[in-house]
């Protein structure tokens, strides 16, 4: 892991309160490092000055291009993301990266993968889906949003494979929750991958219990490097906790208790 | 080049800056980022007798120039620490200070004894001030009699110098300091966190699962400085000062207030290189304010007992 | 439009927001900037029996998300306040709360009596918590017995409802609250400032002439919220909450923690329109979080006594 | 007094760590107000965001032009002035103004005025000198600085009248302290005006005791409007304190104890 200044290369609003930002690494050496960044890993971003705001914000890697540029997609939901969203092209952002353990894409040899994402859980699934597709895996995506205004990356996911958009109010795509639309593909996939709010993850893992799958878990973080024990999740196997920022954020679906 | 060397009981420090307990784990994660040998010392996460799982999440919240934490003493237990963590840290050429917590005097004594017997630590820090677990020691930190008793019992059992970490959640910090001094403490660590709370507006209830948490960071620095200054007037014990340090100027402020070394907590959490940056800049800052070495800075505070009576 | 009305003993407030004592003088300067009638109430600077000159300068220092002050109860004395300040304030249609300080119980009683007899105040606030003068009341604020005694004596003498302003410089705020409740207090104001210090690096000594000062501002909000929440679990007295409020969200946080009204201190000092801005935004914030009126917000905190025992 | 956003019209470094900034008022109504601003009054400036830094900074009015634009000159001496100095042209600055009581220029009918300034005490004397000169008063200025690099407004003061520059090390003008060079003009002035660090003010008022004069006093401030009692100075006449931000910063030389 390194701490570095990333340069904002692009800052676009792609949905309501949702920003897509492209970030460039400072040196070629880092770009070589960046080739090892895995889907599911995140940046731990410091915005503002010194102690204001105090803590870093974890934001997933949503995409990487061949020049080692990183795309993040985030929702403006408080002070830190608001400040981050205001960073203009050319400004510098302090980040720790890559943080955490991503999806084990290299170890998996899948025919068909089912991606199930909700809201700000969708971004990391894009980089995952892209990586899986490039390895020959068929990718099916079920993506949930509150309403039409909040939907992003619909076309991008459609380019990877079959994509079902679900909105709470049916304003775009299907109406309801992602879990309502999994049955159609229940027989097809080898492995599922889910990221989103905890209640959604709970519902997904329950419905798909017994199936091979990975989930990406969120929690309020301190250090982001595994030293402060802020970001734990109860482990299913051992009695005790796993650290989301180090052992996760990606866990096997049967590894942790949500 | 100004020398940053400083000596405290049991501790010969290359420089006065060490990470504070709980903000640095057992050093492993940070050792991947920089060479730990550059630190003055390492203070490890609290050890209890049995392993502890700690509190439910959320465990941290952000506040103005500070943070709340309610980790709840999660640790693998003293045996695992002695077997796995201390041998790992012993490969570095820096003093290791082991933070000890417990629910009973017996637990403090047992944990301290096991750590002492490894021969791998240079000092013990008795955490009688963790506000985040009911049985985590804060009752010892609020009652001078209990604080003295736990100090005396541990001192009787171990050879390693014992630093007692004081809680700021008290009306009279000087009384606490004097109680543990009389009981034989070799030094003081101060301050631990102040008990605080944040209410989450959408859910209408405390944000932390533990409801309350310990407030740390720059927000509490003025309280820490005041306490170090007050205790320095009334106790001869060397003080490891902490509370909100994030710059080399902050370090000097603690030295002038009366500390002989400092610990950096929360700053590591938002910047893992915080200790390194502080250590790098400290010589310039000492020089800027007219100090040639650590001793001058430690002795340099214009402290007048007579003046204090005015406050 | 959401109503902001709220009622506390002696106080019928248009809205729950008032400036905190000492951060608003006697209102004159602010009345040149906006119409004081828009405030929930006004709390005036502490009154003592004789006029007081206060401490030497510097009297303020800036800290991370906060400030230190050591004004030292400068005021023209209760007689001048009754003659010149209260009649001035009586031209506004808002409750006036008079903050009372003293060195002895007799002084508190005498000051309270004179203020009460003017008929121009709606409540008294006993400042048993000023950390900035030796004889300024903080000894009353640290000793439950003394706090109860001064409360009881004042209550015996006056008709106006009495709010007791608690000091956070204590290990057990609940004990203090219960002591003054039993002694007859009508309400609580909390919290006053925490004792802090800043060292001036060039001169190597405390920056404030008084050495220590009271820490206020957003930095202390988590401590204030925790104390209000804790006291709410154990006392039925209405609470005027304060400590670091600078936004309408902060007001709601205090209401959910257990306050029935709030006071804004330090925020006035960096923005004289702070109270106005907060009052203007408060209805939106209440609405955003699902409250129709003040009562719902005051009752809305998800407080579980059972849960608290965990902490 | 009003609270308003001022627009930065110019930001120039005019000496070591010293910034001259021109600030524009937002509306014509304010410009009319600004005609009443007196030399010696100050702005109470908020830099940064919300509570960072916490307190406002008092900065004197160094000049006013006929459009109601305000010039301030300040030394970068800490966090707040550093942030202020970084404000680029076009940005907005929150200020309370005008604060305090200035020099009573309207009541004075002087033949000759002696201005004695030191360091960052020099700026308010410029607006004072200009105002006095425009009223037909002969202006003599003695201005002290640490060293050549820090000298500013030498020509501007020379345009107002005889000007003696004094530096601690003699690197520009005379060597020593302003008080060493007052004797030459001791018989000539009706009234002196002094602004600078407290030790200098003390030395000046002692040397000129018995002479009519005004001094401008500095102290750490809170509110800047007279409400918090932070910024007091002991009064000579009554027992008690005067508020610098309201009764001052300008006081008759025999009014306060330094
Ligand atoms: C591993 C991981 C990856 C994430 N990836 C993304 C992403 O790609 N896009 C995206 O929009 N969001 C993502 N999030 C959530 C994102 O971290 C929060 O939305 C963000 O921290 C909120 O900060 P704020 O300043 O806007 O809110 P504030 O409410 O001001 O934040 C206050 C504090 O709470 C923390 N916090 C608040 N909400 C959350 C949350 N949901 N999860 C974790 N911490 C929180 C903040 O980090 C901060 O410490 C991720 C979270 C985690 C744990
Ligand atoms: C009435 C008045 C007029 C002034 N006019 C000018 C001017 O025209 N040009 C100029 O360069 N300076 C002027 N000063 C001094 C100026 O206010 C300080 O240099 C400035 O506040 C320092 O802030 P900082 O953030 O750089 O320093 P920091 O050290 O970060 O400030 C910390 C705190 O101390 C206060 N403080 C520090 N030094 C002083 C000081 N010397 N006087 C008052 N408060 C201080 C700050 O306001 C702040 O609250 C004036 C002061 C007063 C009282
Ligand atoms: C996340 C976190 C965990 C902590 N854990 C411990 C601990 O295990 N033992 C202890 O004595 N102090 C612990 N502390 C307190 C710190 O060691 C330190 O005393 C306090 O945070 C004040 O310093 P700071 O403001 O620099 O953080 C912890 C603090 C934080 C923020
Ligand atoms: C400059 C200043 C002066 C104060 N004077 C008084 C006072 O006279 N009486 C009193 O009870 N509290 C006094 N206080 C405390 C405030 O009323 C309030 O309790 C405290 O500052 C916490 O609120 P805040 O963080 O909003 O400022 C003073 C605070 C400040 C900053
Ligand atoms: S955030 Fe510190 S351990 Fe995960
Ligand atoms: S700064 Fe508040 S009274 Fe002068």
JSON list of N, CA and C in Angstrom, two decimals, chain C residues 100 104-114 116 124 126 128 140 144-164 179-186:
[
{"chain": "C", "resi": 100, "resn": "UNK", "atom": "N", "xyz": [-25.78, 34.10, 37.27]},
{"chain": "C", "resi": 100, "resn": "UNK", "atom": "CA", "xyz": [-25.34, 34.56, 38.58]},
{"chain": "C", "resi": 100, "resn": "UNK", "atom": "C", "xyz": [-24.06, 33.85, 38.99]},
{"chain": "C", "resi": 104, "resn": "UNK", "atom": "N", "xyz": [-19.20, 33.20, 47.39]},
{"chain": "C", "resi": 104, "resn": "UNK", "atom": "CA", "xyz": [-19.77, 32.58, 48.59]},
{"chain": "C", "resi": 104, "resn": "UNK", "atom": "C", "xyz": [-21.25, 32.33, 48.35]},
{"chain": "C", "resi": 105, "resn": "UNK", "atom": "N", "xyz": [-21.81, 31.47, 49.13]},
{"chain": "C", "resi": 105, "resn": "UNK", "atom": "CA", "xyz": [-23.25, 31.22, 49.02]},
{"chain": "C", "resi": 105, "resn": "UNK", "atom": "C", "xyz": [-24.02, 32.52, 49.23]},
{"chain": "C", "resi": 106, "resn": "UNK", "atom": "N", "xyz": [-23.55, 33.32, 50.19]},
{"chain": "C", "resi": 106, "resn": "UNK", "atom": "CA", "xyz": [-24.22, 34.59, 50.48]},
{"chain": "C", "resi": 106, "resn": "UNK", "atom": "C", "xyz": [-24.24, 35.49, 49.24]},
{"chain": "C", "resi": 107, "resn": "UNK", "atom": "N", "xyz": [-23.12, 35.50, 48.52]},
{"chain": "C", "resi": 107, "resn": "UNK", "atom": "CA", "xyz": [-23.08, 36.35, 47.32]},
{"chain": "C", "resi": 107, "resn": "UNK", "atom": "C", "xyz": [-24.08, 35.86, 46.28]},
{"chain": "C", "resi": 108, "resn": "UNK", "atom": "N", "xyz": [-24.13, 34.54, 46.04]},
{"chain": "C", "resi": 108, "resn": "UNK", "atom": "CA", "xyz": [-25.12, 34.02, 45.09]},
{"chain": "C", "resi": 108, "resn": "UNK", "atom": "C", "xyz": [-26.52, 34.45, 45.50]},
{"chain": "C", "resi": 109, "resn": "UNK", "atom": "N", "xyz": [-26.82, 34.29, 46.78]},
{"chain": "C", "resi": 109, "resn": "UNK", "atom": "CA", "xyz": [-28.17, 34.59, 47.26]},
{"chain": "C", "resi": 109, "resn": "UNK", "atom": "C", "xyz": [-28.47, 36.08, 47.08]},
{"chain": "C", "resi": 110, "resn": "UNK", "atom": "N", "xyz": [-27.52, 36.92, 47.44]},
{"chain": "C", "resi": 110, "resn": "UNK", "atom": "CA", "xyz": [-27.74, 38.37, 47.36]},
{"chain": "C", "resi": 110, "resn": "UNK", "atom": "C", "xyz": [-27.95, 38.80, 45.91]},
{"chain": "C", "resi": 111, "resn": "UNK", "atom": "N", "xyz": [-27.12, 38.29, 45.02]},
{"chain": "C", "resi": 111, "resn": "UNK", "atom": "CA", "xyz": [-27.23, 38.66, 43.61]},
{"chain": "C", "resi": 111, "resn": "UNK", "atom": "C", "xyz": [-28.56, 38.17, 43.04]},
{"chain": "C", "resi": 112, "resn": "UNK", "atom": "N", "xyz": [-28.89, 36.93, 43.34]},
{"chain": "C", "resi": 112, "resn": "UNK", "atom": "CA", "xyz": [-30.13, 36.34, 42.84]},
{"chain": "C", "resi": 112, "resn": "UNK", "atom": "C", "xyz": [-31.34, 37.15, 43.32]},
{"chain": "C", "resi": 113, "resn": "UNK", "atom": "N", "xyz": [-31.28, 37.55, 44.57]},
{"chain": "C", "resi": 113, "resn": "UNK", "atom": "CA", "xyz": [-32.39, 38.29, 45.17]},
{"chain": "C", "resi": 113, "resn": "UNK", "atom": "C", "xyz": [-32.60, 39.63, 44.45]},
{"chain": "C", "resi": 114, "resn": "UNK", "atom": "N", "xyz": [-31.51, 40.35, 44.23]},
{"chain": "C", "resi": 114, "resn": "UNK", "atom": "CA", "xyz": [-31.64, 41.65, 43.56]},
{"chain": "C", "resi": 114, "resn": "UNK", "atom": "C", "xyz": [-32.17, 41.50, 42.15]},
{"chain": "C", "resi": 116, "resn": "UNK", "atom": "N", "xyz": [-34.00, 39.01, 40.99]},
{"chain": "C", "resi": 116, "resn": "UNK", "atom": "CA", "xyz": [-35.38, 38.55, 41.14]},
{"chain": "C", "resi": 116, "resn": "UNK", "atom": "C", "xyz": [-36.31, 39.73, 41.40]},
{"chain": "C", "resi": 124, "resn": "UNK", "atom": "N", "xyz": [-33.31, 32.50, 36.49]},
{"chain": "C", "resi": 124, "resn": "UNK", "atom": "CA", "xyz": [-31.94, 32.67, 36.96]},
{"chain": "C", "resi": 124, "resn": "UNK", "atom": "C", "xyz": [-31.14, 31.46, 36.52]},
{"chain": "C", "resi": 126, "resn": "UNK", "atom": "N", "xyz": [-27.69, 29.73, 37.71]},
{"chain": "C", "resi": 126, "resn": "UNK", "atom": "CA", "xyz": [-26.60, 29.76, 38.68]},
{"chain": "C", "resi": 126, "resn": "UNK", "atom": "C", "xyz": [-25.34, 29.19, 38.03]},
{"chain": "C", "resi": 128, "resn": "UNK", "atom": "N", "xyz": [-22.34, 27.83, 38.58]},
{"chain": "C", "resi": 128, "resn": "UNK", "atom": "CA", "xyz": [-21.46, 27.23, 39.60]},
{"chain": "C", "resi": 128, "resn": "UNK", "atom": "C", "xyz": [-20.31, 26.53, 38.90]},
{"chain": "C", "resi": 140, "resn": "UNK", "atom": "N", "xyz": [-18.03, 25.22, 43.68]},
{"chain": "C", "resi": 140, "resn": "UNK", "atom": "CA", "xyz": [-19.42, 24.78, 43.89]},
{"chain": "C", "resi": 140, "resn": "UNK", "atom": "C", "xyz": [-19.80, 23.74, 42.84]},
{"chain": "C", "resi": 144, "resn": "UNK", "atom": "N", "xyz": [-20.82, 18.16, 44.95]},
{"chain": "C", "resi": 144, "resn": "UNK", "atom": "CA", "xyz": [-22.29, 18.04, 44.93]},
{"chain": "C", "resi": 144, "resn": "UNK", "atom": "C", "xyz": [-22.94, 18.65, 46.17]},
{"chain": "C", "resi": 145, "resn": "UNK", "atom": "N", "xyz": [-22.28, 18.55, 47.31]},
{"chain": "C", "resi": 145, "resn": "UNK", "atom": "CA", "xyz": [-22.83, 19.09, 48.54]},
{"chain": "C", "resi": 145, "resn": "UNK", "atom": "C", "xyz": [-22.96, 20.60, 48.47]},
{"chain": "C", "resi": 146, "resn": "UNK", "atom": "N", "xyz": [-21.90, 21.26, 48.06]},
{"chain": "C", "resi": 146, "resn": "UNK", "atom": "CA", "xyz": [-21.92, 22.72, 47.93]},
{"chain": "C", "resi": 146, "resn": "UNK", "atom": "C", "xyz": [-22.92, 23.16, 46.87]},
{"chain": "C", "resi": 147, "resn": "UNK", "atom": "N", "xyz": [-22.95, 22.41, 45.76]},
{"chain": "C", "resi": 147, "resn": "UNK", "atom": "CA", "xyz": [-23.88, 22.76, 44.68]},
{"chain": "C", "resi": 147, "resn": "UNK", "atom": "C", "xyz": [-25.32, 22.70, 45.18]},
{"chain": "C", "resi": 148, "resn": "UNK", "atom": "N", "xyz": [-25.62, 21.67, 45.93]},
{"chain": "C", "resi": 148, "resn": "UNK", "atom": "CA", "xyz": [-26.97, 21.52, 46.48]},
{"chain": "C", "resi": 148, "resn": "UNK", "atom": "C", "xyz": [-27.27, 22.67, 47.44]},
{"chain": "C", "resi": 149, "resn": "UNK", "atom": "N", "xyz": [-26.29, 23.01, 48.24]},
{"chain": "C", "resi": 149, "resn": "UNK", "atom": "CA", "xyz": [-26.50, 24.04, 49.25]},
{"chain": "C", "resi": 149, "resn": "UNK", "atom": "C", "xyz": [-26.77, 25.40, 48.60]},
{"chain": "C", "resi": 150, "resn": "UNK", "atom": "N", "xyz": [-25.98, 25.76, 47.63]},
{"chain": "C", "resi": 150, "resn": "UNK", "atom": "CA", "xyz": [-26.19, 27.07, 47.00]},
{"chain": "C", "resi": 150, "resn": "UNK", "atom": "C", "xyz": [-27.53, 27.09, 46.26]},
{"chain": "C", "resi": 151, "resn": "UNK", "atom": "N", "xyz": [-27.90, 25.98, 45.67]},
{"chain": "C", "resi": 151, "resn": "UNK", "atom": "CA", "xyz": [-29.19, 25.88, 44.99]},
{"chain": "C", "resi": 151, "resn": "UNK", "atom": "C", "xyz": [-30.34, 26.07, 45.98]},
{"chain": "C", "resi": 152, "resn": "UNK", "atom": "N", "xyz": [-30.26, 25.34, 47.06]},
{"chain": "C", "resi": 152, "resn": "UNK", "atom": "CA", "xyz": [-31.33, 25.39, 48.07]},
{"chain": "C", "resi": 152, "resn": "UNK", "atom": "C", "xyz": [-31.47, 26.79, 48.64]},
{"chain": "C", "resi": 153, "resn": "UNK", "atom": "N", "xyz": [-30.34, 27.42, 48.93]},
{"chain": "C", "resi": 153, "resn": "UNK", "atom": "CA", "xyz": [-30.40, 28.76, 49.52]},
{"chain": "C", "resi": 153, "resn": "UNK", "atom": "C", "xyz": [-31.00, 29.77, 48.55]},
{"chain": "C", "resi": 154, "resn": "UNK", "atom": "N", "xyz": [-30.61, 29.68, 47.30]},
{"chain": "C", "resi": 154, "resn": "UNK", "atom": "CA", "xyz": [-31.16, 30.62, 46.31]},
{"chain": "C", "resi": 154, "resn": "UNK", "atom": "C", "xyz": [-32.65, 30.36, 46.11]},
{"chain": "C", "resi": 155, "resn": "UNK", "atom": "N", "xyz": [-33.02, 29.09, 46.01]},
{"chain": "C", "resi": 155, "resn": "UNK", "atom": "CA", "xyz": [-34.43, 28.73, 45.83]},
{"chain": "C", "resi": 155, "resn": "UNK", "atom": "C", "xyz": [-35.30, 29.28, 46.96]},
{"chain": "C", "resi": 156, "resn": "UNK", "atom": "N", "xyz": [-34.76, 29.23, 48.17]},
{"chain": "C", "resi": 156, "resn": "UNK", "atom": "CA", "xyz": [-35.50, 29.73, 49.34]},
{"chain": "C", "resi": 156, "resn": "UNK", "atom": "C", "xyz": [-35.78, 31.23, 49.22]},
{"chain": "C", "resi": 157, "resn": "UNK", "atom": "N", "xyz": [-34.91, 31.93, 48.50]},
{"chain": "C", "resi": 157, "resn": "UNK", "atom": "CA", "xyz": [-34.96, 33.39, 48.49]},
{"chain": "C", "resi": 157, "resn": "UNK", "atom": "C", "xyz": [-35.74, 33.98, 47.34]},
{"chain": "C", "resi": 158, "resn": "UNK", "atom": "N", "xyz": [-35.77, 33.28, 46.20]},
{"chain": "C", "resi": 158, "resn": "UNK", "atom": "CA", "xyz": [-36.36, 33.88, 45.00]},
{"chain": "C", "resi": 158, "resn": "UNK", "atom": "C", "xyz": [-37.60, 33.15, 44.53]},
{"chain": "C", "resi": 159, "resn": "UNK", "atom": "N", "xyz": [-38.39, 33.85, 43.72]},
{"chain": "C", "resi": 159, "resn": "UNK", "atom": "CA", "xyz": [-39.57, 33.23, 43.11]},
{"chain": "C", "resi": 159, "resn": "UNK", "atom": "C", "xyz": [-39.27, 32.75, 41.70]},
{"chain": "C", "resi": 160, "resn": "UNK", "atom": "N", "xyz": [-38.37, 33.45, 41.04]},
{"chain": "C", "resi": 160, "resn": "UNK", "atom": "CA", "xyz": [-38.03, 33.10, 39.66]},
{"chain": "C", "resi": 160, "resn": "UNK", "atom": "C", "xyz": [-37.47, 31.68, 39.59]},
{"chain": "C", "resi": 161, "resn": "UNK", "atom": "N", "xyz": [-37.83, 30.93, 38.57]},
{"chain": "C", "resi": 161, "resn": "UNK", "atom": "CA", "xyz": [-37.25, 29.59, 38.41]},
{"chain": "C", "resi": 161, "resn": "UNK", "atom": "C", "xyz": [-35.72, 29.62, 38.35]},
{"chain": "C", "resi": 162, "resn": "UNK", "atom": "N", "xyz": [-35.11, 28.61, 38.90]},
{"chain": "C", "resi": 162, "resn": "UNK", "atom": "CA", "xyz": [-33.65, 28.57, 39.00]},
{"chain": "C", "resi": 162, "resn": "UNK", "atom": "C", "xyz": [-33.09, 27.42, 38.17]},
{"chain": "C", "resi": 163, "resn": "UNK", "atom": "N", "xyz": [-32.23, 27.76, 37.20]},
{"chain": "C", "resi": 163, "resn": "UNK", "atom": "CA", "xyz": [-31.51, 26.76, 36.43]},
{"chain": "C", "resi": 163, "resn": "UNK", "atom": "C", "xyz": [-30.08, 26.72, 36.97]},
{"chain": "C", "resi": 164, "resn": "UNK", "atom": "N", "xyz": [-29.56, 25.53, 37.14]},
{"chain": "C", "resi": 164, "resn": "UNK", "atom": "CA", "xyz": [-28.19, 25.44, 37.63]},
{"chain": "C", "resi": 164, "resn": "UNK", "atom": "C", "xyz": [-27.29, 25.04, 36.45]},
{"chain": "C", "resi": 179, "resn": "UNK", "atom": "N", "xyz": [-27.88, 16.08, 42.66]},
{"chain": "C", "resi": 179, "resn": "UNK", "atom": "CA", "xyz": [-27.73, 16.88, 43.88]},
{"chain": "C", "resi": 179, "resn": "UNK", "atom": "C", "xyz": [-28.53, 18.17, 43.78]},
{"chain": "C", "resi": 180, "resn": "UNK", "atom": "N", "xyz": [-28.42, 18.86, 42.64]},
{"chain": "C", "resi": 180, "resn": "UNK", "atom": "CA", "xyz": [-29.14, 20.13, 42.54]},
{"chain": "C", "resi": 180, "resn": "UNK", "atom": "C", "xyz": [-30.62, 19.90, 42.30]},
{"chain": "C", "resi": 181, "resn": "UNK", "atom": "N", "xyz": [-30.96, 18.79, 41.69]},
{"chain": "C", "resi": 181, "resn": "UNK", "atom": "CA", "xyz": [-32.39, 18.47, 41.51]},
{"chain": "C", "resi": 181, "resn": "UNK", "atom": "C", "xyz": [-33.05, 18.29, 42.88]},
{"chain": "C", "resi": 182, "resn": "UNK", "atom": "N", "xyz": [-32.42, 17.50, 43.71]},
{"chain": "C", "resi": 182, "resn": "UNK", "atom": "CA", "xyz": [-32.93, 17.28, 45.06]},
{"chain": "C", "resi": 182, "resn": "UNK", "atom": "C", "xyz": [-33.01, 18.59, 45.84]},
{"chain": "C", "resi": 183, "resn": "UNK", "atom": "N", "xyz": [-32.08, 19.48, 45.58]},
{"chain": "C", "resi": 183, "resn": "UNK", "atom": "CA", "xyz": [-32.05, 20.76, 46.29]},
{"chain": "C", "resi": 183, "resn": "UNK", "atom": "C", "xyz": [-33.10, 21.74, 45.77]},
{"chain": "C", "resi": 184, "resn": "UNK", "atom": "N", "xyz": [-33.82, 21.35, 44.72]},
{"chain": "C", "resi": 184, "resn": "UNK", "atom": "CA", "xyz": [-34.93, 22.18, 44.26]},
{"chain": "C", "resi": 184, "resn": "UNK", "atom": "C", "xyz": [-34.75, 22.93, 42.97]},
{"chain": "C", "resi": 185, "resn": "UNK", "atom": "N", "xyz": [-33.67, 22.66, 42.26]},
{"chain": "C", "resi": 185, "resn": "UNK", "atom": "CA", "xyz": [-33.47, 23.35, 40.98]},
{"chain": "C", "resi": 185, "resn": "UNK", "atom": "C", "xyz": [-34.66, 23.11, 40.06]},
{"chain": "C", "resi": 186, "resn": "UNK", "atom": "N", "xyz": [-35.01, 24.11, 39.23]},
{"chain": "C", "resi": 186, "resn": "UNK", "atom": "CA", "xyz": [-36.10, 23.96, 38.27]},
{"chain": "C", "resi": 186, "resn": "UNK", "atom": "C", "xyz": [-35.63, 23.42, 36.94]}
]
